[in-house]
XYZ file of C-alpha atoms in Angstrom:
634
model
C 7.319 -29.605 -1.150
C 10.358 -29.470 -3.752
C 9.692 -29.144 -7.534
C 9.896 -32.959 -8.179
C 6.821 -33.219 -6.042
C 4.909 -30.406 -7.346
C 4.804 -32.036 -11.097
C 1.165 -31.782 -10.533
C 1.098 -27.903 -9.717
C 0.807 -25.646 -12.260
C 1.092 -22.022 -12.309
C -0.443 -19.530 -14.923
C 1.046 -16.367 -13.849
C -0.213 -12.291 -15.058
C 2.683 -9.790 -16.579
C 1.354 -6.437 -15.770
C 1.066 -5.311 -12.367
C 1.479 -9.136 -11.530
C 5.012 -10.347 -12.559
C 5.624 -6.664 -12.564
C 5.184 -3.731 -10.065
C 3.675 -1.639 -13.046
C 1.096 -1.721 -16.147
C 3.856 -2.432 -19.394
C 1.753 -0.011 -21.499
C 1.754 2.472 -19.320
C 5.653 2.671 -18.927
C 5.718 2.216 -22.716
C 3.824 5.871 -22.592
C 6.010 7.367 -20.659
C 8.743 5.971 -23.221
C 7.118 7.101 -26.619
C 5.236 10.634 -25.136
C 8.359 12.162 -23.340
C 8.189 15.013 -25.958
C 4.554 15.044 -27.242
C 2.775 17.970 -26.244
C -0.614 15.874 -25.002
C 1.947 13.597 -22.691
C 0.245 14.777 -19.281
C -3.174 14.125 -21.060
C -2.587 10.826 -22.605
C -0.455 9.343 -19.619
C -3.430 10.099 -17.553
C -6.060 8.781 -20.282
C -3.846 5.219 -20.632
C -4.149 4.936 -16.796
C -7.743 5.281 -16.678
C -8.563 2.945 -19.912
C -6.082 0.242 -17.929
C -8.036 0.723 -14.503
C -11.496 0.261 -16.452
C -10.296 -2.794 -18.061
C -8.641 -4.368 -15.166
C -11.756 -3.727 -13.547
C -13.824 -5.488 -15.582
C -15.689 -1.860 -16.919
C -14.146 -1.866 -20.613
C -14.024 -4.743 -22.933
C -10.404 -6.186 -23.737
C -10.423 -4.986 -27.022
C -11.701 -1.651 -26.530
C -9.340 -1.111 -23.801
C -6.401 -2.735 -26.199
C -7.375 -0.243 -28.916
C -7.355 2.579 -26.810
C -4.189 2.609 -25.734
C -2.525 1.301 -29.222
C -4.518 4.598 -30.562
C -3.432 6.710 -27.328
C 0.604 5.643 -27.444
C 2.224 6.759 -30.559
C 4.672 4.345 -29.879
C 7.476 3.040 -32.136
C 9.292 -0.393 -32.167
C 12.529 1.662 -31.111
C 10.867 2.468 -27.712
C 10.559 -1.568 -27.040
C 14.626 -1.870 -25.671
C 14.222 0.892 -23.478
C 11.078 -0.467 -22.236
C 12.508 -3.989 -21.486
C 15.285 -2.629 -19.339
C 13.312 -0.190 -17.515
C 10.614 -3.820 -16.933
C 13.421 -5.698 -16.178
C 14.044 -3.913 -13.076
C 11.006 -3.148 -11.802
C 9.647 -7.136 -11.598
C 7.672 -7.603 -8.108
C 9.747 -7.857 -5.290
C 8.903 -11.523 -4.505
C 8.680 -12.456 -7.391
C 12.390 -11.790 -7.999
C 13.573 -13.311 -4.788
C 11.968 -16.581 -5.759
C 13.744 -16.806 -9.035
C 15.339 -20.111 -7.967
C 11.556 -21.188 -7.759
C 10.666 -20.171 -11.247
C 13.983 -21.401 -12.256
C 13.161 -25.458 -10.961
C 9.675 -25.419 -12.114
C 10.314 -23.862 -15.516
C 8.291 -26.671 -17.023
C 4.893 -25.996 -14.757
C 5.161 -22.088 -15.269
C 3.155 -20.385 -17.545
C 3.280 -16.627 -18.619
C -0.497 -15.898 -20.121
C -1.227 -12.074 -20.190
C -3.131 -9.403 -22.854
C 0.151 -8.023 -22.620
C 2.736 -7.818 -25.775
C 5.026 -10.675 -26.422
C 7.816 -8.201 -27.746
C 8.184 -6.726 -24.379
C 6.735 -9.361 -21.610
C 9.661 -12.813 -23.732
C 12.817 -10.676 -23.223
C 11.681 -9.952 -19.382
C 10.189 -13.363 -18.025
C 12.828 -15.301 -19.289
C 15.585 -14.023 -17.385
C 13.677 -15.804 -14.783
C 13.977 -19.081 -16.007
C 10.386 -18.968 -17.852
C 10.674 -20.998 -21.137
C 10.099 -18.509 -24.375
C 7.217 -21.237 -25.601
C 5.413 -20.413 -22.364
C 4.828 -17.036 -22.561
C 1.834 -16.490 -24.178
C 0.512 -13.048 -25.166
C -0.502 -10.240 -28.013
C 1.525 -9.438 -30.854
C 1.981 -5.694 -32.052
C 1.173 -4.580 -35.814
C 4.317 -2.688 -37.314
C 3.839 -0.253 -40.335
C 6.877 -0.036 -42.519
C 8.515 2.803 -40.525
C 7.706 0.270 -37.607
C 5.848 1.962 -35.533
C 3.371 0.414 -33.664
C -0.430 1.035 -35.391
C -2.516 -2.274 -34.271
C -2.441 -5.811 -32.491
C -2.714 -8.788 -34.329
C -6.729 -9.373 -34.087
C -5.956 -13.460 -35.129
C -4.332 -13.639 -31.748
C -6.568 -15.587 -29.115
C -5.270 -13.490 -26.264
C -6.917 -10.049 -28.143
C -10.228 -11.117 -27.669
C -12.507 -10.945 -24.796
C -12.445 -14.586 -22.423
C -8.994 -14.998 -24.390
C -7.125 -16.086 -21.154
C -9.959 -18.764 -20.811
C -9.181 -20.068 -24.240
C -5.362 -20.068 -24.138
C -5.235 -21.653 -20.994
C -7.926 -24.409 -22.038
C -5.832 -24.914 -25.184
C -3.144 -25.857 -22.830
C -4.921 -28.582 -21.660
C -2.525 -28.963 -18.689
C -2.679 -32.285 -16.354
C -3.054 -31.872 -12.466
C -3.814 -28.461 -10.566
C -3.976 -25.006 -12.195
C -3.441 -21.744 -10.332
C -4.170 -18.466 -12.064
C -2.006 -15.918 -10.618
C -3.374 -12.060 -11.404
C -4.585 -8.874 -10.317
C -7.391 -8.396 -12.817
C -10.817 -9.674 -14.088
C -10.052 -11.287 -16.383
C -7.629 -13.391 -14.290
C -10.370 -14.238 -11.760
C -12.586 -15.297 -15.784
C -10.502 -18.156 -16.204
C -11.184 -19.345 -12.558
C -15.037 -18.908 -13.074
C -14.868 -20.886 -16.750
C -13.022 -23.635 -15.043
C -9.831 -23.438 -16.924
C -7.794 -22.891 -13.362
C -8.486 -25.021 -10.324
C -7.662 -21.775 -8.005
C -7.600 -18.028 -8.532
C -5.035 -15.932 -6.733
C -5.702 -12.307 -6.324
C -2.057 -11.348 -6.463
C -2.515 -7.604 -4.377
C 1.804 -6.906 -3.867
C 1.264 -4.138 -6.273
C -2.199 -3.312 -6.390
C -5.446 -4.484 -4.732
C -8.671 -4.123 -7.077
C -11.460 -4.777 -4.621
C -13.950 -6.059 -7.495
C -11.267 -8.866 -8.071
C -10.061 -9.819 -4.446
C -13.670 -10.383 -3.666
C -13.869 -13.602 -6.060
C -10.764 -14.835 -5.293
C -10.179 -18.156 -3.577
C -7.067 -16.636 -2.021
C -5.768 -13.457 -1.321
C -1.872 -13.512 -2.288
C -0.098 -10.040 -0.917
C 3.090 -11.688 -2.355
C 4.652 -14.730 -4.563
C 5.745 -16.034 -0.833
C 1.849 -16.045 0.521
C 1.271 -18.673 -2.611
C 3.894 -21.017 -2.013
C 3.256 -21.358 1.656
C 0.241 -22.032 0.938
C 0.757 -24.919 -1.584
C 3.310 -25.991 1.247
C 6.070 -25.292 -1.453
C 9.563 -24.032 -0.808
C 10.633 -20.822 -1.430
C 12.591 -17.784 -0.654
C 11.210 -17.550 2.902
C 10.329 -19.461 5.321
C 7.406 -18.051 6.183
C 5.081 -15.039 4.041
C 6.180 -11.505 5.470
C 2.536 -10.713 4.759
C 1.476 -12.645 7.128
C 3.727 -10.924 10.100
C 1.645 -8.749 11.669
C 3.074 -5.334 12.984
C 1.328 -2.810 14.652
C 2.436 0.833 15.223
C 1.205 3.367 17.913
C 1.555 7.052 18.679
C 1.583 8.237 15.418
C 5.218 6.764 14.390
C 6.502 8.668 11.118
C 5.102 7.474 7.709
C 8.751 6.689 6.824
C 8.243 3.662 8.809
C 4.531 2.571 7.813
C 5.996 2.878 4.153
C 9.942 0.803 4.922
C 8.256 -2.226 7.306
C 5.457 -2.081 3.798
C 7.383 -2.105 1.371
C 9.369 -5.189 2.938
C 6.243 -6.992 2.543
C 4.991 -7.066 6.020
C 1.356 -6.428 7.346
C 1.247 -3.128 8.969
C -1.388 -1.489 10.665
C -0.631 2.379 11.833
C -3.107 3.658 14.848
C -2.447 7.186 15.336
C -2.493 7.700 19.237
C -1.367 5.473 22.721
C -3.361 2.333 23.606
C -3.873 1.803 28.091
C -3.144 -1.214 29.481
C -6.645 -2.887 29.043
C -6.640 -1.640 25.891
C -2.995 -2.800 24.590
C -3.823 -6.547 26.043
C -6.404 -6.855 23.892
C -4.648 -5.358 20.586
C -1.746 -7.172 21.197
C -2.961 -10.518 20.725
C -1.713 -11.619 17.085
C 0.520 -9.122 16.733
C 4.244 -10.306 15.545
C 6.187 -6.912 16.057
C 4.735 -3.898 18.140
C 6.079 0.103 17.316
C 5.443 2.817 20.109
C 6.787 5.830 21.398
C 7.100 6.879 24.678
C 3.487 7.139 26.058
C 2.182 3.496 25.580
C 3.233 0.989 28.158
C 4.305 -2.577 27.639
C 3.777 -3.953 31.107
C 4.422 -7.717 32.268
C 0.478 -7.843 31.450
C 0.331 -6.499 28.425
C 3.087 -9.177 27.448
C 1.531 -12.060 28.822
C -1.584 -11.546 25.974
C 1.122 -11.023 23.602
C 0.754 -14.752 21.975
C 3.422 -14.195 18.650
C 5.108 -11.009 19.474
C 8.326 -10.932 18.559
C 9.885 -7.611 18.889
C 9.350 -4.143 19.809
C 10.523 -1.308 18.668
C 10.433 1.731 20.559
C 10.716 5.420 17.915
C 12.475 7.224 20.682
C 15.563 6.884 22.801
C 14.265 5.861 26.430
C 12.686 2.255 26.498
C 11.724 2.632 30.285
C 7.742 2.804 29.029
C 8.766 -1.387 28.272
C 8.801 -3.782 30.834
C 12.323 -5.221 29.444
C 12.832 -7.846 32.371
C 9.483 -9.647 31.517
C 10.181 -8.990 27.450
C 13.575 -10.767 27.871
C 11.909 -13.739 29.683
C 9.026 -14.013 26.826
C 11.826 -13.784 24.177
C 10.813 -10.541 23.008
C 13.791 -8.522 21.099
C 13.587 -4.931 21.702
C 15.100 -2.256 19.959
C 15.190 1.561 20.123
C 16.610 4.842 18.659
C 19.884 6.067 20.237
C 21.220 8.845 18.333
C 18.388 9.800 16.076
C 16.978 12.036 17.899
C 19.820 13.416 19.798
C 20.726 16.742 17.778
C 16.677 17.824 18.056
C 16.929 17.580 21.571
C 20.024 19.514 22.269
C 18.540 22.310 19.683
C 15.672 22.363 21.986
C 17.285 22.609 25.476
C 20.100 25.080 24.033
C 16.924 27.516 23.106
C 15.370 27.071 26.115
C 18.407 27.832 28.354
C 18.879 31.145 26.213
C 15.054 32.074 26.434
C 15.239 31.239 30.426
C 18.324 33.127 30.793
C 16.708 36.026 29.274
C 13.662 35.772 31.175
C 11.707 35.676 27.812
C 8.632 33.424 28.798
C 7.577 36.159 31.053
C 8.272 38.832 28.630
C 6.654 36.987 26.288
C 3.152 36.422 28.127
C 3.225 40.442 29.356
C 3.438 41.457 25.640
C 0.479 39.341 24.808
C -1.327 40.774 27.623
C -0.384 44.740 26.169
C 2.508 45.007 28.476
C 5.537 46.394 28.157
C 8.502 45.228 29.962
C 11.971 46.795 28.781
C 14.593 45.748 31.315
C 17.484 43.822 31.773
C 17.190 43.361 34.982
C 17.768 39.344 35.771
C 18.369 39.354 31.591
C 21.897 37.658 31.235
C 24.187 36.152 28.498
C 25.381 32.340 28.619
C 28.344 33.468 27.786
C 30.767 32.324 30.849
C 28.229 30.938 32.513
C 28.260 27.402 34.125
C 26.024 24.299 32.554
C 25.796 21.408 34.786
C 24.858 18.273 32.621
C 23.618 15.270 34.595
C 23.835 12.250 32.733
C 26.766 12.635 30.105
C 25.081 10.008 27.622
C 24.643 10.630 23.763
C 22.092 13.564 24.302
C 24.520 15.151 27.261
C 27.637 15.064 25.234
C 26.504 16.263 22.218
C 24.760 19.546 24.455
C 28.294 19.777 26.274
C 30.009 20.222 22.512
C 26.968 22.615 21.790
C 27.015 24.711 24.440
C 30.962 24.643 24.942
C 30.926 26.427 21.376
C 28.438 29.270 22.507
C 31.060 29.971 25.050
C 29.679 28.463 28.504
C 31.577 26.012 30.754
C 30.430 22.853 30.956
C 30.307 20.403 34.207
C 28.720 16.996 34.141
C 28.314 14.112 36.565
C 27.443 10.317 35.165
C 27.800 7.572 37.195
C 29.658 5.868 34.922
C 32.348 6.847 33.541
C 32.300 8.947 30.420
C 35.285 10.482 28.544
C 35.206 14.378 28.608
C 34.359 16.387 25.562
C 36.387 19.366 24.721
C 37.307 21.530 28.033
C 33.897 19.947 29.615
C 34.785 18.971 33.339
C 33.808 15.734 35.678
C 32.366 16.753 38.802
C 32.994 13.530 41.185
C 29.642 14.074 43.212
C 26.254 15.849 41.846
C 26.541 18.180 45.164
C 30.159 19.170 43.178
C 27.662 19.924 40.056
C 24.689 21.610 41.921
C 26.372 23.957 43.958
C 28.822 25.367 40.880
C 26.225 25.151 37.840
C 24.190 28.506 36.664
C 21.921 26.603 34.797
C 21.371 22.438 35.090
C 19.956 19.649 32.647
C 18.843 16.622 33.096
C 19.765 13.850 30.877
C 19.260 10.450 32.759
C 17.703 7.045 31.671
C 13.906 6.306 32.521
C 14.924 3.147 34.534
C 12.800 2.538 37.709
C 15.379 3.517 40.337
C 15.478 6.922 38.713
C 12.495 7.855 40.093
C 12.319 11.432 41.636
C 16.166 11.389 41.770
C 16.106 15.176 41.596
C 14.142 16.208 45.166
C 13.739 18.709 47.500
C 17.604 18.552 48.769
C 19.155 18.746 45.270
C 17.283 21.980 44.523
C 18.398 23.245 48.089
C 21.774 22.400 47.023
C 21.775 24.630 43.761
C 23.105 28.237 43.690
C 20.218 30.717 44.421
C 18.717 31.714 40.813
C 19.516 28.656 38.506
C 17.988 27.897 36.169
C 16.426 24.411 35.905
C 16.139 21.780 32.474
C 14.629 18.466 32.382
C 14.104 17.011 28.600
C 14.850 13.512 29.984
C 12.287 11.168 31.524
C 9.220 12.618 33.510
C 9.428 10.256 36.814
C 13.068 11.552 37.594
C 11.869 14.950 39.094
C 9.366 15.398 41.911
C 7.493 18.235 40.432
C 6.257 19.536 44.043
C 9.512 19.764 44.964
C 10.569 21.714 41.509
C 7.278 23.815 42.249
C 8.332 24.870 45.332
C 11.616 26.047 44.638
C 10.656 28.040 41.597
C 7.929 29.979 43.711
C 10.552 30.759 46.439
C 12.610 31.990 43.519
C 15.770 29.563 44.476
C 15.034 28.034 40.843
C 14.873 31.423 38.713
C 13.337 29.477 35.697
C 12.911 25.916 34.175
C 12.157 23.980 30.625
C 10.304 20.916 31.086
C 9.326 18.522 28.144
C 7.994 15.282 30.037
C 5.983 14.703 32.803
C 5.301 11.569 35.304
C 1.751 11.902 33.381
C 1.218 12.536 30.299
C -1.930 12.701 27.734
C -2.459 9.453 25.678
C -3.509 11.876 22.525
C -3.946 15.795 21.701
C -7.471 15.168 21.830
C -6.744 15.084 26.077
C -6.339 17.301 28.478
C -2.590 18.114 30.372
C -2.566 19.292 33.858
C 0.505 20.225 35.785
C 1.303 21.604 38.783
C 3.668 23.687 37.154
C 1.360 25.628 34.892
C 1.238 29.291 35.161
C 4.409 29.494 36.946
C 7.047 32.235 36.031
C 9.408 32.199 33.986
C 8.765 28.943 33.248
C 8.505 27.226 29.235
C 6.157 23.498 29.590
C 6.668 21.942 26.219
C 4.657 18.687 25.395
C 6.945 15.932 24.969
C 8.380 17.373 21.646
C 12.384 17.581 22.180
C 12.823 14.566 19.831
C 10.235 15.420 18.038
C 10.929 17.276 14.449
C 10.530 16.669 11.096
C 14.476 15.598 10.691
C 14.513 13.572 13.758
C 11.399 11.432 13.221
C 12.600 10.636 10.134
C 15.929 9.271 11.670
C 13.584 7.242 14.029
C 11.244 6.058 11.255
C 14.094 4.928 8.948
C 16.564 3.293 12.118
C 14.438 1.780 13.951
C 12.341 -0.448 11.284
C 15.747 -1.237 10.064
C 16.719 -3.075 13.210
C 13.198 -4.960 14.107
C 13.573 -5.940 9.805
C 17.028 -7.251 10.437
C 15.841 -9.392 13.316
C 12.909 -10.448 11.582
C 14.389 -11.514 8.127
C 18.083 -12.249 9.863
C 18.216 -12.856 13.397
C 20.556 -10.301 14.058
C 20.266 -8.187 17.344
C 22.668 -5.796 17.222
C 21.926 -2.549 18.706
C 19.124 -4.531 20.722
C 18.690 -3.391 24.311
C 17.817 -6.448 26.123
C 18.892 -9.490 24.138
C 22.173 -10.719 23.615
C 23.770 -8.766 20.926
C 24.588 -10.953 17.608
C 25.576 -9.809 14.465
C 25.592 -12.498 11.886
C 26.663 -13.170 8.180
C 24.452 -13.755 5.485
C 22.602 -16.741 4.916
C 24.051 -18.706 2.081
C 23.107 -21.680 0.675
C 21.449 -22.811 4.250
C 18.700 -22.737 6.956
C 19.054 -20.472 10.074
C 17.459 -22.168 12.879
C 17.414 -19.497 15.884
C 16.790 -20.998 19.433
C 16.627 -18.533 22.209
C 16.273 -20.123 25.782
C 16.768 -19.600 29.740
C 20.233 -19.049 30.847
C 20.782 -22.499 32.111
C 23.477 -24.036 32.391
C 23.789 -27.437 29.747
C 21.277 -26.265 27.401
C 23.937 -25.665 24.686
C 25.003 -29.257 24.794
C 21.123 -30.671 24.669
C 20.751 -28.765 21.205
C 23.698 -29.839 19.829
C 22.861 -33.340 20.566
C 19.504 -32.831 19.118
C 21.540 -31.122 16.305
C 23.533 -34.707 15.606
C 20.779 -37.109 16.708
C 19.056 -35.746 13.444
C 22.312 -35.807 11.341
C 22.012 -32.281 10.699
C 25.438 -30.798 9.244
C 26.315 -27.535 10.701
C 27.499 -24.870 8.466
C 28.145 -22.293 11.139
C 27.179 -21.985 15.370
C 27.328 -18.537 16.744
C 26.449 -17.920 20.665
C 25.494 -15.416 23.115
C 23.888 -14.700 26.532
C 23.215 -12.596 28.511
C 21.620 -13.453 32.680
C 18.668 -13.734 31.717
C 18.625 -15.679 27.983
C 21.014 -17.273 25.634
C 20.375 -16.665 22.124
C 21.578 -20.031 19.680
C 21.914 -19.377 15.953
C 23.209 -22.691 13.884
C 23.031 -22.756 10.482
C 22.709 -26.007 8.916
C 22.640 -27.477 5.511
C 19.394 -27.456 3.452
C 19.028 -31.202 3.646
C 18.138 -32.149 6.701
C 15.315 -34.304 9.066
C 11.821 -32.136 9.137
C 11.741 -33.365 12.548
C 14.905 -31.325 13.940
C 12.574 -28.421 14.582
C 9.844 -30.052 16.494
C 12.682 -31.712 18.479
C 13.912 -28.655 19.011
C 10.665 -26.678 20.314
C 11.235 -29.869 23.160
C 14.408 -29.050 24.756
C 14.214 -28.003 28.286
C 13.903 -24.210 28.859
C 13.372 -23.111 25.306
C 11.705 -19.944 25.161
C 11.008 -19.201 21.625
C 12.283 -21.899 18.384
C 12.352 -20.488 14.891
C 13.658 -21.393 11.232
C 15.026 -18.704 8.307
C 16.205 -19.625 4.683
């Protein structure tokens, strides 16, 4: 619907915590108390007077002539407190300016705000000065501020309900606010609907009269079917995150406006098919699995992001097939893991688990007998990825030589050396580390014959993926002493939750550390994860753009300008380009730009066309042959 055919919709929008993140007179207190010695005090008084009257507990007036008395505020504070305003207006509020802008003449600013403060804000938004309506503050000579102006309609209790009748505005009214007396003009009948706007803050003893629930400007337009910003609510894109993910993330994927829900532990199978359903974007770590089941409940997922490097927990063939984007963390973790194995090759070196577990048990054990330096010695890396080279650089610098073996071919590091086969690696390396993918054929790549093949007293590492070792086959060889220690951080099983319990076969061996999954897993690292990889799945989300994905094609686009971004993603077949381009001029659209990639098992279509074009195109489309997944950005 475009503003010439919403001349019938009006819209009666709230200042405080509403058109704003904040409460005005609460930032004015911060303003006019920065050097009074009550400032802690007050501030904290202000805020509990403007909760009780939001809520409905403290009459308008009272709560007006609380804070006027509480303040101490002078008209000299009022510049300072429009710029700070200015730039803390609701985020979608802001990003529908254009909105505000075309329907300047059915937008209404009614609040028991101040006029001084609420005029210079609202109508750098396109909101006309002669419809803002609000209080007035009483100067003294010195001008500072000592009353309101009682006269005013808006100072009285049900005020809203009388300026707004006084209005007498033609055709459909919605009251836009996050407090009770916002929801009072619905109940007197001087709005036709009641929005309880809840971006900034949700006041349960409002939302529950509300006719709708608006977690953003964008939630009310969609539904009055009215353009916006968006194309479609972020509220209403549902994202769910597992395992604990860090809070950085919960608060980023928030703050953007989506729906998050954060579940602290792993979800089964059975139990993920069932959660799934509804669910636009899903965050995990390593434990949960997204099998080809688990996707085919998935009804509106979108993307997944995985908060760790290895995405082998991910069924990425089927993903791919349901047009499912999926993104990970390739570096952020990298430096906690190298920390971790470095330590543990010292500590195994050293012999210090053992040493460790006699002191605990009040024994003694000075010796240095199998106690040895790194120094000189040989480190066989296997798998010279991101995590591998950065441990080659690492442990180069603590003075040990460095041997790797990757199957594909990796440029050296420093003096680090290729070995052309892993029997090169084995048979040279004093102590070797794992660092391979998770990817099915890696399973138990690391048997019985590759620990035969290592030099009598390695030591052992794996911090990679769980399935590549066969853990009989590492317990044997450290009980026959050919593998003189060994750090191990995954398992092929591992416990959904610390509430259950790990078994190994490799507890209570010597000489031996068994961490629980936690070489990625510090403080600076998760916060890497929770800030990289929300970023990608929002970029997808709000852009299209997959860069950095790990099984779509990867597209990194320029900003959308002035247009609509229809994204098409489909089978890799061949002709299906030239059927949506003939859709494309069969509807007259005019393309502003076409960008193109596949990969074998999709091809991912973004065309940006002008905003005029047939509503149609899309449902046409949805139709042609092997589409996979059809949708529309501006």
């Amino acid at each position: 619907m475009t503003s010439t055919e919403s001349t019938n919709q009006h819209f009666v929008i709230d200042f405080d915590s509403t058109f704003t993140k904040v409460e005005a007179l609460d930032i004015l207190g911060e303003i006019s108390l920065a050097n009074h010695p009550e400032k802690e005090e007050r501030l904290k008084l202000i805020q509990e007077v403007t909760d009780k009257g939001m809520a409905g507990e403290m009459s308008l007036r009272e709560s007006l002539e609380a804070r006027i008395n509480i303040l101490d505020a002078h008209q000299k504070h009022l510049n300072e407190l429009v710029n700070r305003l200015s730039l803390l207006v609701s985020k979608s509020i802001s990003r529908n300016i254009n909105f505000l802008k075309e329907n300047a003449a059915n937008t209404y600013i009614v609040s028991n705000g101040f006029k001084e403060f609420i005029t210079p804000v609202v109508t750098q938004f396109g909101i006309k000065p002669e419809h803002v309506f609000a209080n007035d503050f009483v100067l003294d000579k010195d001008g500072k501020i000592v009353d309101f102006n009682r006269n005013n309609i808006l100072s009285a209790n049900g005020g809203k309900v009388k300026q707004i009748k006084e209005l007498a505005l033609k055709g459909n009214v919605n009251m836009i606010g996050d407090g009770y007396t916002d929801y009072e003009v619905r109940k007197e009948g001087a709005a036709d609907n009641f929005y309880a706007y809840t971006e900034n803050i949700e006041r349960g003893s409002v939302s529950m009269h509300a006719d709708h629930i608006a977690p953003s400007f964008d939630e009310i337009l969609f539904h009055k079917k009215m353009s916006g910003a968006l194309s479609y609510p972020k509220n209403r894109i549902k994202m769910l995150l597992l395992e604990n993910v860090h809070p950085k993330a919960f608060e980023k994927l928030k703050e953007d406006g989506f729906d998050v829900e954060n579940y602290p532990a792993g979800l089964d199978e059975d139990e993920l098919c069932e959660k799934i359903k509804g669910i636009h974007v899903l965050g995990i770590r390593s434990k949960t699995q997204v099998t080809a089941k688990v996707l085919e409940h998935a009804d509106k997922l979108m993307a997944i992001g995985a908060f760790c490097i290895g995405t082998n927990q991910i069924d990425l063939e089927a993903s791919v097939k349901k047009g499912v984007a999926v993104f990970n963390a390739p570096y952020s973790n990298t430096r906690s893991v190298v920390e971790l194995a470095i330590a543990e090759i010292i500590m195994l070196m050293r012999g210090i688990p053992d040493k460790n577990a006699d002191m605990h048990r009040g024994k003694w054990s000075k010796t240095a007998t199998n106690s040895f330096e790194i120094r000189g010695k040989k480190l066989g890396i296997v798998g010279y990825g991101n995590i591998g080279a950065q441990l080659s650089v690492l442990a180069e610098n603590l003075g040990m030589q460095v041997l790797y073996y990757d199957m594909e071919e990796r440029l050296a590091l420093g003096n680090a050396v290729k070995c052309h086969t892993l029997n090169d690696l084995l048979a040279s390396s004093d102590v070797v580390s794992l660092h391979v993918d998770g990817r099915p054929e890696n399973k138990n790549i690391f048997r019985a014959e590759h620990f035969d093949k290592m030099k009598d007293g390695a030591i052992f590492l794996n911090l990679a993926r769980g399935p590549v070792v066969d853990i009989k086959a590492l317990k044997a060889a450290i009980e026959s002493g050919k593998v003189r220690g060994t750090g191990v951080d995954v398992f092929p099983e591992e416990p959904k939750s610390n509430n259950d319990p790990f078994e190994s076969e490799l507890k209570g061996l010597p000489n031996t550390i068994l961490t629980p999954h936690v070489g990625g897993s510090t403080q600076e690292a998760q916060e890497n994860i929770g800030d990289f990889v929300p970023s990608k799945m929002m970029d997808y989300i709000n852009t299209g753009n997959t860069t950095l994905s790990v099984n779509f094609p990867n597209l990194t686009l320029p900003p959308l300008e002035n247009a609509h971004r229809l994204i098409h993603i489909h089978a890799n077949k061949p002709g299906v380009l030239a059927k949506i381009n003939n859709v494309l001029a069969d509807h007259e659209a005019n393309i502003v730009g076409q960008y193109l990639k596949t990969n074998e098992s999709i091809g991912y279509v973004i065309t940006d066309i002008n905003k005029q074009y047939d509503k149609d195109l899309a449902k046409a489309l949805k139709k042609v042959e092997h589409t996979i997944k059809f949708r529309v950005l501006y």
